[in-house]
Amino acid sequence: QPLVPAAFFFAASIQPQLVARRCLRGMAALASLDTPVDLAQAITDGTSGNWQTMLEAAKLAVVALRVTAVRSFADDTPGAHCGTGFVVDAERGLVLTNRHVCTCGPARAAATFVGSASMEELPVEVVYVDPGHDFAFLRFNPLRLKNTPREEIPLDPAGCRVGEEIRVVGNDSNEKLQILTGTIARVDRNAPELDGDYQDENTFYVLAGAGSRGGSSGSPVLSRHGQAVALNAAARGGTMHALFLPLHRVQRALDSVRQGLFVTRGTLCTAFTYMSFPECLRLGVSEEFVQKAVLGGEVAALKGTFTESSPPSGMLKVRRCVPGSAAAAMLKPGDVLLEIGGKPCVDFVLLEEALDEAVGQVLKVAVCRGSQRLELDLTVDDLHSLIPHAFLELGLGVFHEVPYQTAQKHHIPLKGVYVAQAGFIFSEGVKSDTVVLKVNEIPCNNLRAFEDALRQIPDNEYFCIQWMAPNNAKDRRKKEGLVKMQRHWSAFRSWSLDRATRTWLPQHVEGPAIATATHEEANASPEDPLAAALALPPPAKRQKKVKPTGPVAALDRSLCSVIFRTVPNFDTDLVVDEQEEENDILCRRGAGIIINAESGLILTDRGTVPQPLGDIEVTLGEVSLAASVCFVHPLHSLVVLRLDEVPKEEGAFGVAAIIEDRCLQAGDEADFVGVDARGKRFASRVKVQAVRLGEFPRQLPPRWRERNLEAIYLAEDPSGASSGIICDGEGRVQGLYTVATSIDEGQASRCAYCIPAYTLLPILEQVHNKAMAEAAIVVPSLELELRQVGLQRLRRLPSRIRPAAEWLKRIGTVGEFALQVAGMIPSVASGGDGISGIAENDLLVAVGGEFVASAQAVEAKLQEAHAAARAKGVEGHPLKVRLTLLTKGQPREVEAEVRLLESDGVRRLYCWHGMVLQETPRAVREMGKIPTGVYISRTMLGSPAEADNVEGDFLVAVDGRPTPTLEAVLELNKRLPVLANPTPARACGGDRRHLRVETADLSGRRFVTTLEPDPLFWPPSELQQGPQGGAWLYAELSA
C-alpha cells in the first residue's frame, strides 16, 4: 500500500480549510498541570523511568504547528496544513519538525504550545531545512513565552533500539495533543516510497506499530527516560505501521545550528538501498569480506545504527543515480558498496558522515560489481546546491530549477526549469509538474537562462516552448507547444532565498525594451527575398481543400471561432464542475459572428465568453486576433467583443453578417452552422421542436442565468456543438445557438437553445447608431422575472381569484399562456425588493395600455419607450411605463420605472490578503436580501485569508470599519498601518498584527475571525479593465 507523510495521511482526504479549522479548534487544556516537572533534571537524577512523570514534563515542549505554504514549490501545493514539532533548545527557541511539515518553499508558520494550559501561540521561522532528509528546524522567541514553562526534549540517537517501548506525543489527527504507544520493531528499514516527488534516501527508518495518523508528523518518539530517540515521519495506510526518522544526522545538524555554523551536506547523486547478505552474496560479494570486514570488523562499534548486540544484516547497494551526474558515469545499479574513504561501510549513518565531511572533495569508493572489486574516485557534490533556492513568478505561474528529488525519482538530469504551477500563460501549452527545456529554441538549463529568455518576449506575442512530463510514465517524450505572453495578469517577479537569514527576497523583472508589433507589421512581407524564404515554414504535404457550399460558404467571412481562457482564481461567472476546478486553466470555445467589421465587433454567447475577465482570441480563416469584452447583455446570453487591434485595410477581418428578423415556429427547418473543437466550421440541417418561455435553474455559487426569453428549442441538437447560429440557405442569421450548463449535486447538465434574431436587433441598432457611438449600450428592463401560466389553469381557479372572462378571452386570442410575475430583482440603488405595487403571482397583461402575452412583446414595448425618450431628449430622466396587472383576478394599473441596464460582468477585481473581492454581482443580488459588503468571489490557496479560515461570501467590516464598496476596502490600505508595511515582522522579534475581519454568507449569518497580513507575498493588488472594454491591467497598490 502507498506510504504518505503522516501530516498528510489524514489531511489529504479533506479540504485544506477544514484542516486549518480543526487545527485552530481543539481542547484548551487536555491535561492539568500541577507542579511542572523538570525533564532535564529528572533524566540527570535517574527518576525519568516513570511514564507519567516523564510525559508531564515532555508535553510542555510539544507544539502543534500550523503551516501555510504561500506558493507552489517543488511538489508542494499552496495551502494550510498542520503538523507537530518539539523544542530541542529552549534557550535558543529551536523546534524540530519534519521537512514536509514546514515545506522547502516559502511559507509562514505558527506554533501552539499545546502541552500548557495557557495554549500560547507564537510565530516561528525556518532556521534550517535539510536538503535530503525529512527534518527541519524552526525558531521562536523564547522571551515571548509568558505562561508556559521553558522545557526541551534532549535527543538520544543511540537510544533507538529494537524492543524499546516508546510514546509518540503530538498533534495526531489534528487533535492538538495525543499520546500513542508502541514498541520499536526495526531500525534498519529502507526509506519509504512516498506518493510525491520528495523521497528521503540514504538513511534507515525505524518501524513501530504506533498507529500514528495525520497531524502527528514531527512528533517526538520518546523513550521511558524522556529523550527523543526518533522523529515521527510517515505511516502506512490501512495498518498500524508508523515510520520514524533516526536522529544521528539530526543531532549533527542541531550542533551546527547551535554554533551558528553552516550544515554541510554531501552527495554522490546516488541513492543506495539496504539489502540482505544473501542477496549481496548473489551479486558477487565475497563471503570472506562479509565475515571479516563486516561482521568481524569494527563496523558495529562506530556509533552508527548497529551495535554489538544488534549487528548489521546486510549491505548497501546502488539503486539509482541522477542522469548526467559524475557518479552516473562510474556507478551502476546493482553495485554493492564495500568501502568509503578506505573503511568498510554498510551503514547509512557512516556513509552520510563520510559524504558530509568531504563536500567538494574527491572520495575513494570501493564497490563490488559482478564479483569484481572496483575502486573509484568520486567527487562529492554539495547537496544544498541541488535544491532550488529561487523561483520566478509570471502570469500566476511559479517556476524554479529541477529539484534533486524530482531528478532522482523520475530519472532525469538536473537541467531545465520545473513548472511548479503553470499559471495563466504556460497552462495553454503545459501542465504543472512538467519541465521546460527550451524557450524559442534557447536552452533553459537553469532559472537564469529561463528568465533571460522570457525577458525578450514582447507582450501578447506567442512563443515556443519545449517541455517534457517526467511523472508521465506513458509518455516522456519531448514536446513543443505555443503559449502567449501576457504579463498583465500578475507581477513578473523573481524570488531568491537568503540562505543565511532564510528570508525570501523579491525583485521585479523588467519586460522587453522593444514594443509589440502591430497587426500590419506582423503580417508585412520582409524586404529581403532570402529572409522571406527563410521565414517560411518547411513545405508540407499539400492537402486538398474542400470548397465550402451553402450557408457555410455564405458565412465564410462572417462566422469566426472564439476561444476564452481564464484561471480558477479569476473565475467570477463560470459554471465549473469539480473535475474542471482542478485544472490550471479554464477554457471555453465557441462561435461568433461579425456584426461590424469596420469597428471590429463580434457577437457571441455567454457560454463561449462567460465573463469579461479572461484572454479572448478570435480566429477567422488564417487570421487570429486578440479581443476584449465590450458589452455583456445582463438578461440574455449575448456578448459583444471588440478586437484589440482592428486591421486598417478594408475587409481584412471579414464582413458583417446579415441578421434576419424572422420568428421561427415549431416545425420550421433551418440550417445550423457552428465551430467544432478544432475550430473548423460545420453545418447541419435542424428542425425547430418548440418555441417557449425557457426555465433556467439557479446556480450555487450564484451565476448568471437566462430569463424572460421565448427560446427556440431544436428537435435534435447538433453533435459536438457548444455554440453557433441558425440561418437560412443564404446565410441570413435567424438565431444564436448556445448551451447553458448547470451543476446539480456534482453532476453537470446541458440545456441547448437558440436566441431569436429579434433579441439581437436592439443591440445591433445601438452598435450601428453613429449618434450613440460614444454612449454605453443599455437594455431597458422592468427587473421582473416572468413565467408562463396556462390558460386552462386560470379557468379552473375559484371565481373569487379567477380573471374576468374578457381577459381570458383576450389571452386566448393570442395563445394558450399568460405572463405571470415569478420574482423581482432587488435594486442596488434603492435597496428595495422590487417595483412597488407588484407582487409575485400577479398576471402582467398590458404595457403602456397595449396587451402583452409574451416576454418578446414586453421587451418590444420597453424598447419603444426607450426610443421615444431618446427622441424627446429626456433619456437622462427616469423612464416610466404604465403596467396593467391582474391581482387575484382583479385588474389594476401600476406606474413602474424602467431601469436602463448597462453591461453585466465584473470589470474590476481587488485581491486583498488572498480574498478576490468584487462589487456584488447581479446574479447574487437576484437571490434576495443580502448583507451589505463586497462580494468574495474566491479565496486563494496559501493566502492569509485561507490560512486563517475566513468564511462567508461578503466582507462586511475590518477592525470595525464597514466595507460596503471596493473603495471602502481600498481606503483600508491607507488607514491601517500594517497594510503599508512591505516586509513582514521577523517571527523571532517583530510584533504580530492581526486584523479583525467580519464576514457574512448569503443567508446573512455573520462570522468574525482574525487575519494576519502577509504584505511580502500577498500585497493588495487590483485587476481592472480599461475604458470601453479595453485590455485588463494588473497593479499592486501601496498606501
Tab-separated table of N, CA and C in Angstrom, residues 222-320:
chain	number	residue	atom	x	y	z
A	222	LEU	N	9.443	9.227	22.086
A	222	LEU	CA	10.076	9.326	23.391
A	222	LEU	C	10.348	7.969	24.009
A	223	SER	N	11.484	7.879	24.651
A	223	SER	CA	11.798	6.704	25.453
A	223	SER	C	11.267	6.909	26.865
A	224	ARG	N	11.406	5.875	27.681
A	224	ARG	CA	10.943	5.957	29.065
A	224	ARG	C	11.689	7.039	29.850
A	225	HIS	N	12.861	7.392	29.366
A	225	HIS	CA	13.686	8.367	30.083
A	225	HIS	C	13.423	9.805	29.628
A	226	GLY	N	12.444	10.000	28.749
A	226	GLY	CA	12.082	11.342	28.348
A	226	GLY	C	12.952	11.924	27.260
A	227	GLN	N	13.713	11.093	26.584
A	227	GLN	CA	14.554	11.552	25.487
A	227	GLN	C	13.932	11.133	24.159
A	228	ALA	N	14.141	11.977	23.148
A	228	ALA	CA	13.644	11.656	21.809
A	228	ALA	C	14.634	10.715	21.142
A	229	VAL	N	14.175	9.547	20.752
A	229	VAL	CA	15.044	8.563	20.099
A	229	VAL	C	14.810	8.519	18.596
A	230	ALA	N	13.742	9.190	18.126
A	230	ALA	CA	13.452	9.234	16.696
A	230	ALA	C	12.431	10.347	16.449
A	231	LEU	N	12.185	10.601	15.167
A	231	LEU	CA	11.245	11.645	14.748
A	231	LEU	C	10.150	11.008	13.900
A	232	ASN	N	8.899	11.153	14.329
A	232	ASN	CA	7.796	10.572	13.564
A	232	ASN	C	7.710	11.239	12.192
A	233	ALA	N	7.572	10.422	11.122
A	233	ALA	CA	7.647	10.989	9.773
A	233	ALA	C	6.553	10.514	8.840
A	234	ALA	N	6.173	9.240	8.875
A	234	ALA	CA	5.225	8.727	7.887
A	234	ALA	C	4.450	7.566	8.468
A	235	ALA	N	3.436	7.139	7.744
A	235	ALA	CA	2.614	6.000	8.164
A	235	ALA	C	2.144	5.247	6.931
A	236	ARG	N	1.880	3.970	7.110
A	236	ARG	CA	1.362	3.151	6.016
A	236	ARG	C	-0.149	3.048	6.151
A	237	GLY	N	-0.850	3.452	5.091
A	237	GLY	CA	-2.299	3.443	5.129
A	237	GLY	C	-2.884	2.068	5.369
A	238	GLY	N	-3.919	2.013	6.199
A	238	GLY	CA	-4.616	0.760	6.457
A	238	GLY	C	-3.924	-0.157	7.434
A	239	THR	N	-2.828	0.292	8.056
A	239	THR	CA	-2.114	-0.535	9.027
A	239	THR	C	-1.810	0.303	10.266
A	240	MET	N	-1.175	-0.327	11.255
A	240	MET	CA	-0.721	0.381	12.445
A	240	MET	C	0.732	0.816	12.308
A	241	HIS	N	1.319	0.604	11.131
A	241	HIS	CA	2.744	0.860	10.948
A	241	HIS	C	3.042	2.356	10.968
A	242	ALA	N	3.939	2.750	11.840
A	242	ALA	CA	4.458	4.109	11.882
A	242	ALA	C	5.940	4.071	11.550
A	243	LEU	N	6.407	5.067	10.819
A	243	LEU	CA	7.797	5.114	10.375
A	243	LEU	C	8.463	6.350	10.953
A	244	PHE	N	9.621	6.133	11.583
A	244	PHE	CA	10.330	7.207	12.265
A	244	PHE	C	11.691	7.428	11.607
A	245	LEU	N	12.144	8.679	11.655
A	245	LEU	CA	13.472	9.029	11.155
A	245	LEU	C	14.466	8.969	12.311
A	246	PRO	N	15.579	8.219	12.145
A	246	PRO	CA	16.613	8.209	13.195
A	246	PRO	C	17.220	9.601	13.364
A	247	LEU	N	17.901	9.823	14.492
A	247	LEU	CA	18.336	11.165	14.844
A	247	LEU	C	19.837	11.399	14.741
A	248	HIS	N	20.584	10.485	14.135
A	248	HIS	CA	22.031	10.666	14.070
A	248	HIS	C	22.398	11.931	13.304
A	249	ARG	N	21.842	12.104	12.117
A	249	ARG	CA	22.177	13.287	11.316
A	249	ARG	C	21.445	14.527	11.830
A	250	VAL	N	20.323	14.310	12.509
A	250	VAL	CA	19.608	15.432	13.124
A	250	VAL	C	20.462	16.037	14.241
A	251	GLN	N	21.098	15.178	15.049
A	251	GLN	CA	21.939	15.660	16.139
A	251	GLN	C	23.113	16.467	15.599
A	252	ARG	N	23.726	15.995	14.523
A	252	ARG	CA	24.848	16.725	13.924
A	252	ARG	C	24.397	18.103	13.441
A	253	ALA	N	23.246	18.151	12.765
A	253	ALA	CA	22.749	19.428	12.268
A	253	ALA	C	22.403	20.368	13.422
A	254	LEU	N	21.820	19.846	14.482
A	254	LEU	CA	21.464	20.670	15.635
A	254	LEU	C	22.703	21.283	16.269
A	255	ASP	N	23.770	20.509	16.383
A	255	ASP	CA	25.003	21.035	16.960
A	255	ASP	C	25.543	22.193	16.121
A	256	SER	N	25.460	22.066	14.799
A	256	SER	CA	25.949	23.135	13.920
A	256	SER	C	25.074	24.377	14.015
A	257	VAL	N	23.758	24.190	14.061
A	257	VAL	CA	22.841	25.327	14.156
A	257	VAL	C	23.060	26.071	15.467
A	258	ARG	N	23.267	25.336	16.549
A	258	ARG	CA	23.506	25.978	17.838
A	258	ARG	C	24.758	26.858	17.807
A	259	GLN	N	25.767	26.418	17.056
A	259	GLN	CA	27.015	27.165	16.982
A	259	GLN	C	27.019	28.207	15.867
A	260	GLY	N	25.913	28.297	15.127
A	260	GLY	CA	25.844	29.250	14.034
A	260	GLY	C	26.675	28.854	12.840
A	261	LEU	N	26.947	27.561	12.689
A	261	LEU	CA	27.768	27.065	11.588
A	261	LEU	C	26.888	26.576	10.441
A	262	PHE	N	27.445	26.604	9.250
A	262	PHE	CA	26.745	26.079	8.083
A	262	PHE	C	26.740	24.558	8.147
A	263	VAL	N	25.601	23.960	7.912
A	263	VAL	CA	25.470	22.500	7.956
A	263	VAL	C	25.850	21.945	6.587
A	264	THR	N	27.030	21.368	6.493
A	264	THR	CA	27.473	20.810	5.214
A	264	THR	C	26.725	19.520	4.922
A	265	ARG	N	26.354	19.353	3.648
A	265	ARG	CA	25.644	18.130	3.218
A	265	ARG	C	26.198	17.703	1.874
A	266	GLY	N	26.736	16.495	1.841
A	266	GLY	CA	27.337	15.983	0.627
A	266	GLY	C	26.514	14.889	-0.012
A	267	THR	N	26.724	14.694	-1.306
A	267	THR	CA	26.000	13.659	-2.032
A	267	THR	C	26.811	13.191	-3.231
A	268	LEU	N	26.625	11.949	-3.591
A	268	LEU	CA	27.176	11.397	-4.827
A	268	LEU	C	26.122	11.356	-5.919
A	269	CYS	N	24.962	12.015	-5.666
A	269	CYS	CA	23.819	11.952	-6.589
A	269	CYS	C	23.419	10.504	-6.850
A	270	THR	N	23.550	9.718	-5.800
A	270	THR	CA	23.275	8.280	-5.889
A	270	THR	C	22.424	7.863	-4.707
A	271	ALA	N	21.397	7.095	-4.976
A	271	ALA	CA	20.539	6.550	-3.924
A	271	ALA	C	20.922	5.097	-3.680
A	272	PHE	N	21.264	4.795	-2.423
A	272	PHE	CA	21.597	3.431	-2.033
A	272	PHE	C	20.406	2.790	-1.335
A	273	THR	N	20.388	1.488	-1.341
A	273	THR	CA	19.351	0.747	-0.631
A	273	THR	C	20.010	-0.367	0.174
A	274	TYR	N	19.411	-0.690	1.305
A	274	TYR	CA	19.951	-1.717	2.198
A	274	TYR	C	19.358	-3.065	1.816
A	275	MET	N	20.249	-4.060	1.645
A	275	MET	CA	19.769	-5.385	1.249
A	275	MET	C	20.508	-6.457	2.033
A	276	SER	N	19.892	-7.628	2.127
A	276	SER	CA	20.381	-8.696	2.993
A	276	SER	C	21.686	-9.288	2.477
A	277	PHE	N	22.417	-9.938	3.382
A	277	PHE	CA	23.670	-10.582	2.997
A	277	PHE	C	23.494	-11.617	1.899
A	278	PRO	N	22.460	-12.493	1.959
A	278	PRO	CA	22.314	-13.481	0.874
A	278	PRO	C	22.210	-12.832	-0.504
A	279	GLU	N	21.474	-11.731	-0.614
A	279	GLU	CA	21.370	-11.061	-1.907
A	279	GLU	C	22.712	-10.459	-2.315
A	280	CYS	N	23.445	-9.927	-1.337
A	280	CYS	CA	24.765	-9.367	-1.645
A	280	CYS	C	25.712	-10.459	-2.136
A	281	LEU	N	25.643	-11.610	-1.508
A	281	LEU	CA	26.491	-12.720	-1.953
A	281	LEU	C	26.134	-13.138	-3.371
A	282	ARG	N	24.847	-13.144	-3.683
A	282	ARG	CA	24.441	-13.495	-5.051
A	282	ARG	C	24.903	-12.456	-6.068
A	283	LEU	N	25.105	-11.217	-5.619
A	283	LEU	CA	25.589	-10.170	-6.513
A	283	LEU	C	27.106	-10.177	-6.655
A	284	GLY	N	27.781	-11.070	-5.952
A	284	GLY	CA	29.218	-11.230	-6.148
A	284	GLY	C	30.084	-10.851	-4.985
A	285	VAL	N	29.522	-10.354	-3.888
A	285	VAL	CA	30.329	-10.018	-2.726
A	285	VAL	C	30.873	-11.302	-2.118
A	286	SER	N	32.157	-11.279	-1.803
A	286	SER	CA	32.776	-12.495	-1.257
A	286	SER	C	32.332	-12.707	0.182
A	287	GLU	N	32.178	-13.966	0.540
A	287	GLU	CA	31.785	-14.289	1.915
A	287	GLU	C	32.878	-13.909	2.894
A	288	GLU	N	34.103	-13.910	2.402
A	288	GLU	CA	35.233	-13.527	3.265
A	288	GLU	C	35.107	-12.071	3.694
A	289	PHE	N	34.723	-11.195	2.750
A	289	PHE	CA	34.566	-9.777	3.091
A	289	PHE	C	33.455	-9.588	4.110
A	290	VAL	N	32.359	-10.337	3.954
A	290	VAL	CA	31.249	-10.212	4.885
A	290	VAL	C	31.674	-10.643	6.283
A	291	GLN	N	32.378	-11.778	6.358
A	291	GLN	CA	32.747	-12.308	7.670
A	291	GLN	C	33.823	-11.481	8.356
A	292	LYS	N	34.848	-11.063	7.602
A	292	LYS	CA	35.983	-10.382	8.223
A	292	LYS	C	35.780	-8.873	8.330
A	293	ALA	N	35.404	-8.251	7.213
A	293	ALA	CA	35.343	-6.793	7.206
A	293	ALA	C	34.063	-6.250	7.814
A	294	VAL	N	32.976	-7.023	7.707
A	294	VAL	CA	31.692	-6.522	8.199
A	294	VAL	C	31.368	-7.085	9.567
A	295	LEU	N	31.129	-8.382	9.639
A	295	LEU	CA	30.730	-8.987	10.907
A	295	LEU	C	31.883	-9.112	11.876
A	296	GLY	N	33.089	-9.285	11.336
A	296	GLY	CA	34.233	-9.461	12.230
A	296	GLY	C	35.009	-8.195	12.468
A	297	GLY	N	34.626	-7.105	11.844
A	297	GLY	CA	35.367	-5.856	11.976
A	297	GLY	C	34.793	-4.977	13.065
A	298	GLU	N	35.023	-3.667	12.903
A	298	GLU	CA	34.622	-2.695	13.906
A	298	GLU	C	33.391	-1.900	13.478
A	299	VAL	N	32.667	-2.404	12.468
A	299	VAL	CA	31.521	-1.660	11.954
A	299	VAL	C	30.490	-1.421	13.051
A	300	ALA	N	30.283	-2.410	13.889
A	300	ALA	CA	29.246	-2.293	14.906
A	300	ALA	C	29.628	-1.364	16.040
A	301	ALA	N	30.884	-0.947	16.087
A	301	ALA	CA	31.334	-0.109	17.189
A	301	ALA	C	31.596	1.330	16.765
A	302	LEU	N	31.081	1.746	15.598
A	302	LEU	CA	31.384	3.072	15.070
A	302	LEU	C	30.284	4.094	15.339
A	303	LYS	N	29.477	3.885	16.356
A	303	LYS	CA	28.436	4.829	16.759
A	303	LYS	C	27.456	5.115	15.621
A	304	GLY	N	27.043	4.067	14.941
A	304	GLY	CA	26.065	4.201	13.892
A	304	GLY	C	24.775	3.541	14.293
A	305	THR	N	24.141	2.931	13.317
A	305	THR	CA	22.857	2.278	13.577
A	305	THR	C	23.020	0.990	14.364
A	306	PHE	N	24.119	0.268	14.097
A	306	PHE	CA	24.250	-1.090	14.635
A	306	PHE	C	25.119	-1.100	15.888
A	307	THR	N	24.896	-2.118	16.692
A	307	THR	CA	25.631	-2.314	17.942
A	307	THR	C	26.138	-3.746	17.988
A	308	GLU	N	26.914	-4.048	19.017
A	308	GLU	CA	27.421	-5.415	19.184
A	308	GLU	C	26.273	-6.395	19.349
A	309	SER	N	25.237	-5.958	20.062
A	309	SER	CA	24.098	-6.850	20.277
A	309	SER	C	23.124	-6.862	19.100
A	310	SER	N	23.248	-5.876	18.233
A	310	SER	CA	22.371	-5.799	17.055
A	310	SER	C	23.239	-5.502	15.830
A	311	PRO	N	23.972	-6.504	15.333
A	311	PRO	CA	24.902	-6.298	14.213
A	311	PRO	C	24.157	-6.125	12.895
A	312	PRO	N	24.854	-5.641	11.879
A	312	PRO	CA	24.209	-5.477	10.565
A	312	PRO	C	23.814	-6.818	9.953
A	313	SER	N	22.785	-6.775	9.111
A	313	SER	CA	22.313	-7.998	8.436
A	313	SER	C	22.356	-7.845	6.925
A	314	GLY	N	23.016	-6.798	6.454
A	314	GLY	CA	23.082	-6.596	5.015
A	314	GLY	C	24.096	-5.529	4.666
A	315	MET	N	24.066	-5.107	3.416
A	315	MET	CA	24.992	-4.104	2.901
A	315	MET	C	24.230	-3.115	2.024
A	316	LEU	N	24.923	-2.077	1.590
A	316	LEU	CA	24.315	-1.026	0.785
A	316	LEU	C	24.566	-1.273	-0.692
A	317	LYS	N	23.510	-1.161	-1.477
A	317	LYS	CA	23.589	-1.397	-2.924
A	317	LYS	C	23.146	-0.149	-3.660
A	318	VAL	N	23.793	0.142	-4.774
A	318	VAL	CA	23.399	1.277	-5.602
A	318	VAL	C	22.038	0.982	-6.212
A	319	ARG	N	21.103	1.880	-5.974
A	319	ARG	CA	19.777	1.707	-6.546
A	319	ARG	C	19.605	2.514	-7.823
A	320	ARG	N	20.016	3.793	-7.791
A	320	ARG	CA	19.900	4.638	-8.972
A	320	ARG	C	20.799	5.855	-8.804
